[in-house]
Amino acid sequence: MRQYVIKRLLFAAITFFVIVTVVFFLLRLAPGGPFDGERRMPPEIEANLKAAYDLDAPLVVQYGKFLMRLVQGDLGPSFKQKDFSVNDLIAAGLPVSATLGAAALVMALVIGMSIGIAAGLRPGSAFDGMLMTVSNINLAVPTIVAAPLMVLIFSVSLAWFPAGGADTAWHFVLPSIALAIPLSADIARIMRGGMAEVSLEPHVKTAHSKGLPLPRIIYRHMLPIASTPLISYLGPAVAVLLTGTVVAEQVFDLPGIGRYYVQAALNRDYTLVMGVTIVYAFAILTLNLLVDIAYGIIDPRIRVASRA
Amino acid sequence: MLNTALDFVRSSKLVMFASALLLSVVLAAVFGPIISPWDGEAMDWEALEAPPSASHWFGTDLVGRDLFVRTMEGARVSFTVAIIAVTVSLCIGIPWGAAAGLIGGRTDQLMMRIVDGIYCLPGILIVILLVVMFGRNQYLLFGALGAISWLTLARIVRGQTLRLRNAAFIEAARSMGLSTSHILRRHVIPNVIGPIVVYTTLAIPGVILAESFISFLGLGIQEPDTSWGVLVSDGTQTMESSPWLLVFPGTCLAITIWCLNTLGDRLRDYLDNRTTHRQSS
């Protein structure tokens, strides 16, 4: 097990390093500097600005300095928002994005697993067909369509929820639902497959014939096996969720890092784009690592094999 | 091939329905702008932000452009994206996966670790990064979308290749001294075509969605060109006064995604059943 964890950790660390390096060089080699404004700057000022942002040094030196700062957790100044460092902006936005992502994930798991369990207990029944049709429709309606419609119905027409901002927990309800819907459809399909498969296992039949109550059979004998594929799905799900937060923050006007990312991409604020990408990559790799480790703990093939 | 396709379409009512629906969206995209009396960029000053009517089937937008024509022009963009991106992903994914599976060993490990590494990044962020770098060029965007969707394909092809690698007929081909490229073309690829078709069908909705996400965020297709993402984004701005501007493009997008998802799923089941039948009989 320890060997497995070390291997995964090493893989994550190398991937992170490669991502950071690629992103750095891509953005430095990109055409057009950050100060290409409409007005030509006097050469002295431009030289001073470049010096302030370390842009006058050779690329390798810039890269070295960048790595040194990154190790200390400093992502440098924002190119376009003069008074802010990238760290300031991320510190302001990350809690919002993380709350949104976590709330959506929990909601997707609760909805998706309930639908999946209910459908998978009687695969092929009318109830199963209905639930799967609903989740297919959920998959097909993209967030960019569902989210504005939700704002229109629940915020504008019914005024049940606030339309924008992130002041109270109430502000997070609609965006989390909008994000959770497509994810819950995926989860429901995976859960349904797992439940349908495990219900044919001999040990489940034994549990039934012993007369155990259904909730207990589901909880003790079916869920642990049926939810294993779900754990490996959580890795890609994080990526889906992250993309979703970018859109949801836009539609629901939440001041998270996804909004900064899009704004920075539109203004070509290279350092901010780079900073947010690094934060995203770090979050995804960490969560994937946790998923891998959880999988290792649950899957006896990995647990036992590495113990020997 | 054509017979198989027809058999598949006739295999269930749902498949027939989804195929017909998808076909009608494609036909509308191709012929709609030609049939309609309106032009996508012409402004009808008599009907600004008009609701759907006999003359403007989907209504008009804020500057009086016909929404039906614009939606169908958006559909053309979506289908172009699908074709280009899928071609790119086939061109990268198949050779990559087949090579990794055939060569094996350390090279295979390295190639698949690269796939794992890219796989855990959200593709849309990579595309946004490329758009930031190279500016907004729609062919670059289409290519970038393809360049992020080959990963699953490479994994599938590798898995199939590994399965085939030790098969007796491949061994026979090897012992006859056939070249690796010949074995790939004549023996490996024909055997893995089924899963590739299924995956491709399922990848198209992903690519279409990704394009509309990026355009929705204002980083993709730009005015006066349009796409479903742009239309949905515009519709969102005006949804309180004229909801049809959001509803029509959004519905077209959802219908297309639903058809492709359904067809891909059913095709997978269909091919699965056929192989099990053939093996058991």
Coordinates of C-alpha atoms in Angstrom, one line a residue:
Chain A
M1 CA 0.0 0.0 0.0
R2 CA 2.8 2.4 0.9
Q3 CA 4.5 1.7 -2.3
Y4 CA 1.3 2.3 -4.2
V5 CA 0.8 5.7 -2.5
I6 CA 4.4 6.8 -3.1
K7 CA 4.1 5.9 -6.8
R8 CA 0.9 7.9 -7.1
L9 CA 2.4 10.8 -5.2
L10 CA 5.4 10.8 -7.5
F11 CA 3.2 10.7 -10.6
A12 CA 1.1 13.6 -9.3
A13 CA 4.2 15.6 -8.5
I14 CA 5.8 15.1 -11.9
T15 CA 2.6 15.9 -13.7
F16 CA 2.2 19.1 -11.7
F17 CA 5.8 20.1 -12.5
V18 CA 5.3 19.4 -16.2
I19 CA 2.0 21.4 -16.3
V20 CA 3.6 24.4 -14.5
T21 CA 6.5 24.3 -16.9
V22 CA 4.4 24.0 -20.1
V23 CA 2.0 26.7 -19.0
F24 CA 4.9 29.1 -18.1
F25 CA 6.7 28.7 -21.5
L26 CA 3.4 28.7 -23.5
L27 CA 2.4 32.0 -22.0
R28 CA 5.8 33.6 -22.3
L29 CA 6.2 32.6 -25.9
A30 CA 2.7 33.8 -26.8
P31 CA 2.6 36.6 -29.3
G32 CA 2.0 40.1 -27.9
G33 CA 3.3 41.4 -24.6
P34 CA 1.1 42.3 -21.6
F35 CA 1.8 46.0 -22.2
D36 CA 0.8 46.2 -25.8
G37 CA -1.8 48.9 -25.3
E38 CA -3.2 51.4 -27.7
R39 CA -0.7 54.0 -26.8
R40 CA 3.0 53.4 -27.4
M41 CA 4.8 53.8 -24.2
P42 CA 8.1 55.8 -24.0
P43 CA 10.9 53.2 -24.1
E44 CA 12.2 54.1 -20.6
I45 CA 8.8 53.4 -19.0
E46 CA 8.4 50.2 -20.9
A47 CA 11.9 49.1 -19.8
N48 CA 11.0 50.0 -16.2
L49 CA 7.8 48.1 -16.4
K50 CA 9.5 45.1 -17.9
A51 CA 12.1 45.2 -15.2
A52 CA 9.4 45.4 -12.5
Y53 CA 7.8 42.2 -13.9
D54 CA 11.1 40.5 -14.6
L55 CA 10.4 40.4 -18.3
D56 CA 13.9 41.8 -19.2
A57 CA 15.8 38.8 -18.0
P58 CA 16.5 35.8 -20.2
L59 CA 13.7 33.2 -20.3
V60 CA 15.6 30.6 -18.3
V61 CA 16.3 33.1 -15.5
Q62 CA 12.6 34.2 -15.5
Y63 CA 11.6 30.5 -15.2
G64 CA 14.0 30.0 -12.3
K65 CA 12.7 33.0 -10.5
F66 CA 9.1 31.9 -11.2
L67 CA 9.8 28.5 -9.8
M68 CA 11.5 29.9 -6.7
R69 CA 8.5 32.1 -6.0
L70 CA 6.0 29.3 -6.7
V71 CA 7.7 27.1 -4.1
Q72 CA 7.1 29.8 -1.6
G73 CA 3.5 30.0 -2.8
D74 CA 3.8 33.4 -4.5
L75 CA 2.2 33.6 -7.9
G76 CA 3.4 37.1 -8.7
P77 CA 1.6 40.3 -9.6
S78 CA -1.4 40.6 -11.9
F79 CA -0.4 42.1 -15.3
K80 CA -3.7 43.9 -15.7
Q81 CA -5.1 44.6 -12.3
K82 CA -2.3 46.8 -11.1
D83 CA -2.9 46.9 -7.4
F84 CA -3.5 43.2 -6.9
S85 CA -1.2 40.2 -6.8
V86 CA -2.5 37.0 -8.3
N87 CA -2.5 35.6 -4.7
D88 CA -4.9 38.3 -3.6
L89 CA -7.3 37.6 -6.4
I90 CA -7.2 33.8 -5.8
A91 CA -7.5 34.2 -2.1
A92 CA -10.7 36.3 -2.7
G93 CA -12.2 33.9 -5.3
L94 CA -11.1 30.4 -4.1
P95 CA -13.5 30.1 -1.1
V96 CA -16.4 30.9 -3.3
S97 CA -15.4 28.4 -6.0
A98 CA -14.5 25.7 -3.6
T99 CA -17.8 26.1 -1.7
L100 CA -19.8 25.9 -5.0
G101 CA -17.9 22.9 -6.2
A102 CA -18.2 21.0 -2.9
A103 CA -21.9 21.8 -2.5
A104 CA -22.5 20.7 -6.1
L105 CA -20.6 17.4 -5.6
V106 CA -22.5 16.5 -2.4
M107 CA -25.8 17.3 -4.1
A108 CA -24.9 15.3 -7.2
L109 CA -23.9 12.3 -5.1
V110 CA -27.1 12.4 -3.0
I111 CA -29.4 12.8 -6.1
G112 CA -27.4 10.5 -8.4
M113 CA -26.9 7.7 -5.9
S114 CA -30.6 7.7 -4.8
I115 CA -31.8 7.5 -8.4
G116 CA -29.2 4.9 -9.3
I117 CA -30.0 2.7 -6.3
A118 CA -33.8 3.0 -7.0
A119 CA -33.4 2.2 -10.7
G120 CA -30.7 -0.5 -10.2
L121 CA -32.8 -2.5 -7.7
R122 CA -35.3 -3.4 -10.5
P123 CA -33.5 -3.0 -13.8
G124 CA -35.8 -3.2 -16.7
S125 CA -38.9 -2.1 -14.8
A126 CA -41.0 0.9 -15.8
F127 CA -39.7 2.8 -12.9
D128 CA -36.1 2.2 -14.0
G129 CA -37.0 3.3 -17.5
M130 CA -38.6 6.5 -16.3
L131 CA -35.6 7.4 -14.0
M132 CA -33.1 6.6 -16.8
T133 CA -35.1 8.7 -19.3
V134 CA -35.0 11.6 -16.8
S135 CA -31.3 11.3 -16.3
N136 CA -30.7 11.1 -20.0
I137 CA -32.6 14.4 -20.5
N138 CA -30.6 15.9 -17.6
L139 CA -27.4 14.9 -19.4
A140 CA -28.6 16.5 -22.6
V141 CA -29.5 19.9 -21.2
P142 CA -26.2 21.7 -20.9
T143 CA -25.4 23.9 -18.0
I144 CA -25.2 27.0 -20.2
V145 CA -28.9 26.5 -21.0
A146 CA -30.2 25.0 -17.7
A147 CA -28.5 27.7 -15.5
P148 CA -30.0 30.8 -17.2
L149 CA -33.5 29.1 -17.3
M150 CA -33.2 28.4 -13.6
V151 CA -32.4 32.1 -13.0
L152 CA -35.4 33.1 -15.2
I153 CA -37.8 30.7 -13.4
F154 CA -36.7 30.7 -9.8
S155 CA -35.0 34.1 -9.4
V156 CA -36.8 36.4 -11.8
S157 CA -40.3 35.0 -12.0
L158 CA -40.8 33.3 -8.7
A159 CA -38.2 35.3 -6.7
W160 CA -37.4 32.4 -4.5
F161 CA -33.7 32.8 -4.8
P162 CA -31.4 35.8 -5.3
A163 CA -30.1 36.1 -8.8
G164 CA -26.5 36.9 -8.2
G165 CA -23.7 37.5 -5.7
A166 CA -22.3 35.2 -3.0
D167 CA -23.4 36.9 0.3
T168 CA -25.4 34.1 1.9
A169 CA -25.7 30.3 1.7
W170 CA -29.0 31.0 -0.2
H171 CA -27.0 32.4 -3.1
F172 CA -25.3 29.0 -3.6
V173 CA -28.4 26.9 -3.9
L174 CA -29.3 27.5 -7.5
P175 CA -25.7 27.4 -8.9
S176 CA -25.0 24.1 -7.0
I177 CA -28.2 22.5 -8.4
A178 CA -27.3 23.7 -11.9
L179 CA -23.9 22.1 -11.6
A180 CA -25.1 19.0 -9.9
I181 CA -27.8 18.0 -12.5
P182 CA -25.5 16.7 -15.3
L183 CA -23.1 15.2 -12.8
S184 CA -25.9 13.4 -11.0
A185 CA -27.1 11.9 -14.3
D186 CA -23.6 10.3 -14.8
I187 CA -23.5 9.1 -11.2
A188 CA -27.0 7.6 -11.5
R189 CA -26.0 5.6 -14.5
I190 CA -22.8 4.3 -12.9
M191 CA -24.7 3.5 -9.7
R192 CA -27.5 1.8 -11.5
G193 CA -25.0 -0.5 -13.4
G194 CA -23.2 -1.4 -10.2
M195 CA -26.5 -2.2 -8.3
A196 CA -27.9 -4.2 -11.2
E197 CA -24.7 -6.3 -11.4
V198 CA -24.3 -6.8 -7.6
S199 CA -28.0 -7.8 -7.2
L200 CA -27.2 -11.0 -9.1
E201 CA -24.4 -12.0 -6.7
P202 CA -24.9 -15.1 -4.5
H203 CA -24.1 -13.2 -1.3
V204 CA -27.0 -10.8 -2.0
K205 CA -29.4 -13.7 -2.6
T206 CA -28.2 -15.3 0.6
A207 CA -28.9 -12.1 2.5
H208 CA -32.4 -11.9 0.9
S209 CA -33.2 -15.5 1.9
K210 CA -32.0 -14.9 5.4
G211 CA -34.8 -12.4 5.6
L212 CA -32.7 -9.3 6.2
P213 CA -34.6 -6.1 5.8
L214 CA -34.0 -4.4 2.4
P215 CA -32.3 -1.2 3.6
R216 CA -29.8 -3.3 5.5
I217 CA -29.1 -5.5 2.4
I218 CA -28.6 -2.4 0.3
Y219 CA -26.4 -0.6 2.9
R220 CA -24.3 -3.6 4.0
H221 CA -24.1 -6.0 1.1
M222 CA -24.7 -4.1 -2.1
L223 CA -23.5 -0.5 -1.7
P224 CA -19.8 -1.2 -0.9
I225 CA -19.4 -3.3 -4.0
A226 CA -21.8 -1.3 -6.3
S227 CA -20.1 2.1 -5.4
T228 CA -16.6 1.0 -6.3
P229 CA -16.8 2.2 -9.9
L230 CA -18.2 5.4 -8.6
I231 CA -14.9 6.2 -6.8
S232 CA -12.9 5.9 -10.0
Y233 CA -15.4 8.2 -11.6
L234 CA -14.8 10.9 -9.0
G235 CA -11.5 11.8 -10.6
P236 CA -12.9 12.8 -14.0
A237 CA -16.0 14.3 -12.1
V238 CA -13.7 16.8 -10.5
A239 CA -12.6 18.0 -14.0
V240 CA -16.3 18.3 -15.1
L241 CA -17.2 20.1 -11.9
L242 CA -14.4 22.6 -12.4
T243 CA -15.5 23.4 -15.9
G244 CA -19.0 23.8 -14.6
T245 CA -18.0 26.3 -11.9
V246 CA -16.5 28.5 -14.6
V247 CA -19.9 28.7 -16.4
A248 CA -22.0 28.8 -13.2
E249 CA -20.0 31.7 -11.8
Q250 CA -20.5 33.5 -15.0
V251 CA -24.3 33.0 -15.1
F252 CA -25.0 33.4 -11.4
D253 CA -22.6 36.3 -11.0
L254 CA -20.5 34.6 -8.3
P255 CA -17.1 36.2 -7.7
G256 CA -15.1 33.0 -7.9
I257 CA -11.8 32.1 -9.6
G258 CA -13.6 30.9 -12.7
R259 CA -14.7 34.4 -13.4
Y260 CA -11.2 35.7 -12.9
Y261 CA -10.0 33.0 -15.3
V262 CA -12.4 34.1 -18.1
Q263 CA -11.8 37.8 -17.5
A264 CA -8.0 37.2 -17.5
A265 CA -8.3 35.1 -20.7
L266 CA -10.3 37.9 -22.3
N267 CA -7.7 40.7 -21.3
R268 CA -4.7 38.4 -21.8
D269 CA -3.7 38.9 -18.2
Y270 CA -1.0 36.2 -18.5
T271 CA 0.1 36.0 -14.9
L272 CA -3.5 35.6 -13.7
V273 CA -4.3 33.0 -16.3
M274 CA -1.2 31.1 -15.3
G275 CA -1.9 31.5 -11.6
V276 CA -5.5 30.2 -11.9
T277 CA -4.4 27.3 -14.1
I278 CA -1.8 26.3 -11.5
V279 CA -4.4 26.4 -8.7
Y280 CA -6.8 24.3 -10.9
A281 CA -4.1 21.8 -11.7
F282 CA -3.1 21.6 -8.1
A283 CA -6.6 21.1 -6.9
I284 CA -7.3 18.4 -9.6
L285 CA -4.1 16.5 -9.0
T286 CA -4.6 16.5 -5.2
L287 CA -8.2 15.3 -5.5
N288 CA -7.2 12.7 -8.1
L289 CA -4.5 11.5 -5.7
L290 CA -7.0 11.2 -2.9
V291 CA -9.4 9.3 -5.1
D292 CA -6.5 6.9 -6.1
I293 CA -5.6 6.4 -2.5
A294 CA -9.2 5.7 -1.5
Y295 CA -9.4 3.3 -4.4
G296 CA -6.3 1.5 -3.1
I297 CA -7.8 1.2 0.3
I298 CA -11.1 -0.2 -1.0
D299 CA -9.8 -2.5 -3.7
P300 CA -8.4 -5.6 -2.0
R301 CA -6.3 -6.4 -5.1
I302 CA -4.1 -3.3 -4.5
R303 CA -4.4 -3.4 -0.7
V304 CA -3.4 -7.1 -0.3
A305 CA -0.9 -7.3 -3.2
S306 CA 1.2 -4.5 -1.8
R307 CA 1.1 -5.8 1.7
A308 CA 2.7 -9.0 0.7
Chain B
M1 CA -21.2 -1.3 -43.4
L2 CA -24.3 0.5 -44.8
N3 CA -26.4 -2.6 -44.1
T4 CA -25.1 -2.8 -40.6
A5 CA -26.1 0.9 -40.1
L6 CA -29.6 0.3 -41.5
D7 CA -30.1 -2.8 -39.3
F8 CA -29.0 -0.8 -36.3
V9 CA -31.4 2.0 -37.1
R10 CA -34.3 -0.5 -37.4
S11 CA -33.3 -2.3 -34.2
S12 CA -35.5 -0.2 -31.9
K13 CA -38.1 2.6 -32.0
L14 CA -36.0 4.8 -29.8
V15 CA -33.0 4.5 -32.2
M16 CA -35.3 5.2 -35.1
F17 CA -36.7 8.3 -33.4
A18 CA -33.3 9.6 -32.4
S19 CA -31.9 9.0 -35.9
A20 CA -34.8 10.8 -37.5
L21 CA -34.6 13.7 -35.1
L22 CA -30.9 14.1 -35.6
L23 CA -31.3 13.8 -39.4
S24 CA -33.9 16.5 -39.4
V25 CA -31.6 18.8 -37.4
V26 CA -28.8 18.2 -39.9
L27 CA -31.1 18.7 -42.9
A28 CA -32.4 21.9 -41.3
A29 CA -28.9 23.1 -40.8
V30 CA -27.9 22.4 -44.4
F31 CA -31.1 23.6 -46.1
G32 CA -32.8 25.9 -43.5
P33 CA -30.8 29.1 -44.4
I34 CA -31.5 28.4 -48.1
I35 CA -35.2 27.9 -47.7
S36 CA -35.9 30.7 -45.3
P37 CA -36.4 34.1 -47.1
W38 CA -34.2 35.8 -44.5
D39 CA -30.5 36.2 -44.4
G40 CA -28.6 35.6 -41.2
E41 CA -27.1 39.1 -41.1
A42 CA -30.0 41.1 -42.6
M43 CA -31.9 43.2 -40.2
D44 CA -35.7 43.4 -40.3
W45 CA -36.4 46.9 -39.0
E46 CA -40.2 46.1 -39.0
A47 CA -39.6 43.3 -36.5
L48 CA -37.1 44.0 -33.7
E49 CA -37.1 41.4 -30.9
A50 CA -40.3 40.0 -32.4
P51 CA -41.7 36.8 -31.0
P52 CA -42.0 33.7 -33.3
S53 CA -44.5 34.2 -36.1
A54 CA -45.3 32.9 -39.6
S55 CA -42.6 35.0 -41.2
H56 CA -39.9 34.7 -38.5
W57 CA -40.3 31.1 -37.4
F58 CA -38.1 31.4 -34.3
G59 CA -38.7 35.2 -33.8
T60 CA -36.0 37.8 -34.2
D61 CA -33.2 39.1 -32.0
L62 CA -32.5 42.6 -30.7
V63 CA -31.4 44.0 -34.0
G64 CA -34.0 42.2 -36.1
R65 CA -32.0 39.3 -37.4
D66 CA -34.0 36.1 -38.0
L67 CA -33.4 33.6 -35.2
F68 CA -34.3 30.5 -37.2
V69 CA -31.5 31.3 -39.8
R70 CA -29.0 32.2 -37.1
T71 CA -29.8 29.1 -35.1
M72 CA -29.3 26.9 -38.2
E73 CA -26.0 28.8 -38.9
G74 CA -25.1 27.9 -35.4
A75 CA -26.0 24.3 -36.1
R76 CA -23.6 24.4 -39.1
V77 CA -20.8 25.5 -36.8
S78 CA -21.6 22.8 -34.3
F79 CA -21.5 20.1 -36.9
T80 CA -18.3 21.5 -38.5
V81 CA -16.8 21.4 -35.0
A82 CA -17.9 17.9 -34.6
I83 CA -16.4 16.8 -37.9
I84 CA -13.1 18.6 -37.6
A85 CA -12.5 17.8 -33.9
V86 CA -13.4 14.1 -34.4
T87 CA -11.1 13.8 -37.4
V88 CA -8.3 15.4 -35.4
S89 CA -8.9 13.1 -32.4
L90 CA -9.1 10.0 -34.6
C91 CA -5.8 11.0 -36.3
I92 CA -4.0 11.3 -33.0
G93 CA -5.8 8.8 -30.8
I94 CA -5.7 5.7 -33.0
P95 CA -2.0 5.8 -33.9
W96 CA -1.1 6.7 -30.3
G97 CA -3.1 3.9 -28.7
A98 CA -2.2 1.3 -31.3
A99 CA 1.5 2.2 -31.1
A100 CA 1.5 2.1 -27.3
G101 CA -0.3 -1.3 -27.3
L102 CA 1.9 -2.8 -30.0
I103 CA 5.3 -1.6 -28.8
G104 CA 4.6 -2.3 -25.1
G105 CA 7.1 -2.1 -22.3
R106 CA 8.4 1.3 -21.1
T107 CA 7.3 3.2 -24.2
D108 CA 3.8 2.0 -23.6
Q109 CA 4.0 3.1 -19.9
L110 CA 5.4 6.5 -20.8
M111 CA 2.8 7.1 -23.6
M112 CA -0.1 6.1 -21.3
R113 CA 1.2 8.2 -18.4
I114 CA 1.2 11.2 -20.7
V115 CA -2.5 10.4 -21.5
D116 CA -3.3 10.1 -17.8
G117 CA -1.6 13.4 -17.1
I118 CA -3.6 15.3 -19.8
Y119 CA -6.7 13.4 -18.9
C120 CA -6.9 14.8 -15.4
L121 CA -6.9 18.4 -16.7
P122 CA -10.2 19.8 -17.8
G123 CA -10.0 20.0 -21.6
I124 CA -11.9 23.3 -21.7
L125 CA -9.2 25.0 -19.7
I126 CA -6.5 23.8 -22.1
V127 CA -8.6 25.1 -25.0
I128 CA -9.0 28.5 -23.2
L129 CA -5.3 28.6 -22.7
L130 CA -4.6 28.0 -26.4
V131 CA -7.2 30.6 -27.3
V132 CA -5.4 33.1 -25.0
M133 CA -2.1 32.3 -26.6
F134 CA -2.9 32.3 -30.3
G135 CA -5.9 34.6 -30.4
R136 CA -9.4 33.7 -31.5
N137 CA -9.2 31.8 -34.6
Q138 CA -12.1 29.4 -35.2
Y139 CA -10.1 26.7 -36.9
L140 CA -7.6 26.7 -34.1
L141 CA -10.5 26.4 -31.7
F142 CA -11.8 23.4 -33.6
G143 CA -8.4 21.8 -33.8
A144 CA -7.8 22.4 -30.1
L145 CA -11.1 20.7 -29.3
G146 CA -10.0 17.7 -31.3
A147 CA -6.6 17.7 -29.6
I148 CA -8.2 17.3 -26.2
S149 CA -10.7 14.6 -27.1
W150 CA -8.3 11.9 -28.4
L151 CA -7.4 10.7 -24.9
T152 CA -10.2 8.2 -24.3
L153 CA -9.9 7.0 -27.8
A154 CA -6.2 6.3 -27.3
R155 CA -7.0 4.3 -24.2
I156 CA -9.7 2.3 -25.9
V157 CA -7.5 1.5 -28.9
R158 CA -4.6 0.5 -26.7
G159 CA -6.9 -1.9 -24.7
Q160 CA -8.1 -3.5 -27.9
T161 CA -4.6 -3.7 -29.3
L162 CA -3.4 -5.4 -26.2
R163 CA -6.2 -7.9 -26.5
L164 CA -5.4 -8.5 -30.2
R165 CA -1.6 -8.5 -29.8
N166 CA -1.5 -12.0 -28.5
A167 CA -4.2 -13.3 -30.8
A168 CA -3.2 -16.2 -33.0
F169 CA -3.9 -14.5 -36.3
I170 CA -1.6 -11.6 -35.4
E171 CA 1.1 -13.9 -34.3
A172 CA 0.7 -15.7 -37.7
A173 CA 1.0 -12.3 -39.5
R174 CA 4.1 -11.5 -37.5
S175 CA 5.7 -14.9 -38.1
M176 CA 5.1 -14.3 -41.8
G177 CA 7.3 -11.3 -41.5
L178 CA 4.7 -8.6 -42.3
S179 CA 5.6 -5.1 -41.3
T180 CA 4.2 -3.4 -38.2
S181 CA 2.3 -0.9 -40.3
H182 CA 0.8 -3.6 -42.5
I183 CA -0.4 -5.5 -39.4
L184 CA -1.9 -2.3 -38.0
R185 CA -3.7 -1.5 -41.2
R186 CA -4.9 -4.9 -42.2
H187 CA -5.4 -6.8 -38.9
V188 CA -5.6 -4.5 -35.9
I189 CA -7.7 -1.5 -37.1
P190 CA -10.5 -3.5 -38.8
N191 CA -10.9 -5.4 -35.5
V192 CA -11.1 -2.3 -33.3
I193 CA -13.5 -0.3 -35.6
G194 CA -16.6 -1.1 -33.5
P195 CA -15.6 0.5 -30.2
I196 CA -14.1 3.4 -32.2
V197 CA -17.4 4.1 -33.9
V198 CA -19.2 3.9 -30.5
Y199 CA -16.7 6.2 -28.8
T200 CA -16.7 8.6 -31.6
T201 CA -20.5 8.9 -31.5
L202 CA -20.3 9.5 -27.8
A203 CA -17.4 12.0 -28.2
I204 CA -19.3 14.3 -30.6
P205 CA -21.7 15.7 -28.0
G206 CA -18.8 16.4 -25.8
V207 CA -17.1 18.4 -28.5
I208 CA -20.3 20.3 -29.4
L209 CA -20.9 21.1 -25.7
A210 CA -17.3 22.2 -25.3
E211 CA -17.5 24.6 -28.2
S212 CA -20.7 26.1 -27.0
F213 CA -19.3 26.5 -23.5
I214 CA -16.3 28.4 -24.8
S215 CA -18.4 30.5 -27.1
F216 CA -20.8 31.2 -24.3
L217 CA -17.9 32.5 -22.2
G218 CA -17.1 34.9 -25.1
L219 CA -13.8 33.1 -25.9
G220 CA -14.9 31.2 -29.0
I221 CA -16.9 32.1 -32.1
Q222 CA -17.3 35.9 -32.5
E223 CA -20.0 38.1 -34.0
P224 CA -21.1 38.4 -36.8
D225 CA -20.4 34.6 -37.0
T226 CA -22.5 32.7 -34.6
S227 CA -22.8 29.3 -32.9
W228 CA -25.2 27.8 -30.4
G229 CA -23.0 29.0 -27.5
V230 CA -23.1 32.6 -28.8
L231 CA -26.9 32.5 -29.3
V232 CA -27.5 31.0 -25.8
S233 CA -25.2 33.6 -24.3
D234 CA -27.1 36.4 -26.2
G235 CA -30.4 34.8 -25.2
T236 CA -29.3 34.9 -21.6
Q237 CA -28.9 38.7 -21.7
T238 CA -32.4 39.2 -22.9
M239 CA -34.3 36.2 -21.5
E240 CA -36.5 38.4 -19.3
S241 CA -38.0 40.3 -22.2
S242 CA -37.7 37.8 -25.0
P243 CA -37.2 34.2 -23.6
W244 CA -37.5 32.7 -27.1
L245 CA -34.0 33.9 -27.9
L246 CA -32.7 31.5 -25.2
V247 CA -35.2 28.7 -25.6
F248 CA -34.9 28.0 -29.4
P249 CA -31.1 27.7 -29.6
G250 CA -31.0 26.0 -26.2
T251 CA -33.5 23.4 -27.3
C252 CA -31.7 22.7 -30.6
L253 CA -28.5 22.2 -28.6
A254 CA -30.2 19.9 -26.1
I255 CA -32.0 17.8 -28.8
T256 CA -28.7 17.3 -30.7
I257 CA -26.9 16.2 -27.6
W258 CA -29.7 13.9 -26.6
C259 CA -29.8 12.2 -30.0
L260 CA -26.1 11.6 -30.1
N261 CA -25.9 10.3 -26.5
T262 CA -28.8 8.0 -27.2
L263 CA -27.5 6.7 -30.5
G264 CA -24.0 6.1 -29.0
D265 CA -25.4 4.2 -26.0
R266 CA -27.7 2.1 -28.1
L267 CA -25.0 1.4 -30.7
R268 CA -22.7 0.1 -27.9
D269 CA -25.4 -2.2 -26.6
Y270 CA -26.2 -3.3 -30.2
L271 CA -22.6 -4.2 -31.0
D272 CA -22.1 -5.9 -27.6
N273 CA -25.1 -8.1 -28.2
R274 CA -24.0 -9.0 -31.7
T275 CA -20.6 -10.1 -30.5
T276 CA -22.0 -12.2 -27.7
H277 CA -24.5 -13.8 -30.0
R278 CA -21.8 -14.6 -32.6
Q279 CA -19.6 -16.1 -29.9
S280 CA -22.3 -18.2 -28.4
S281 CA -23.8 -19.5 -31.6

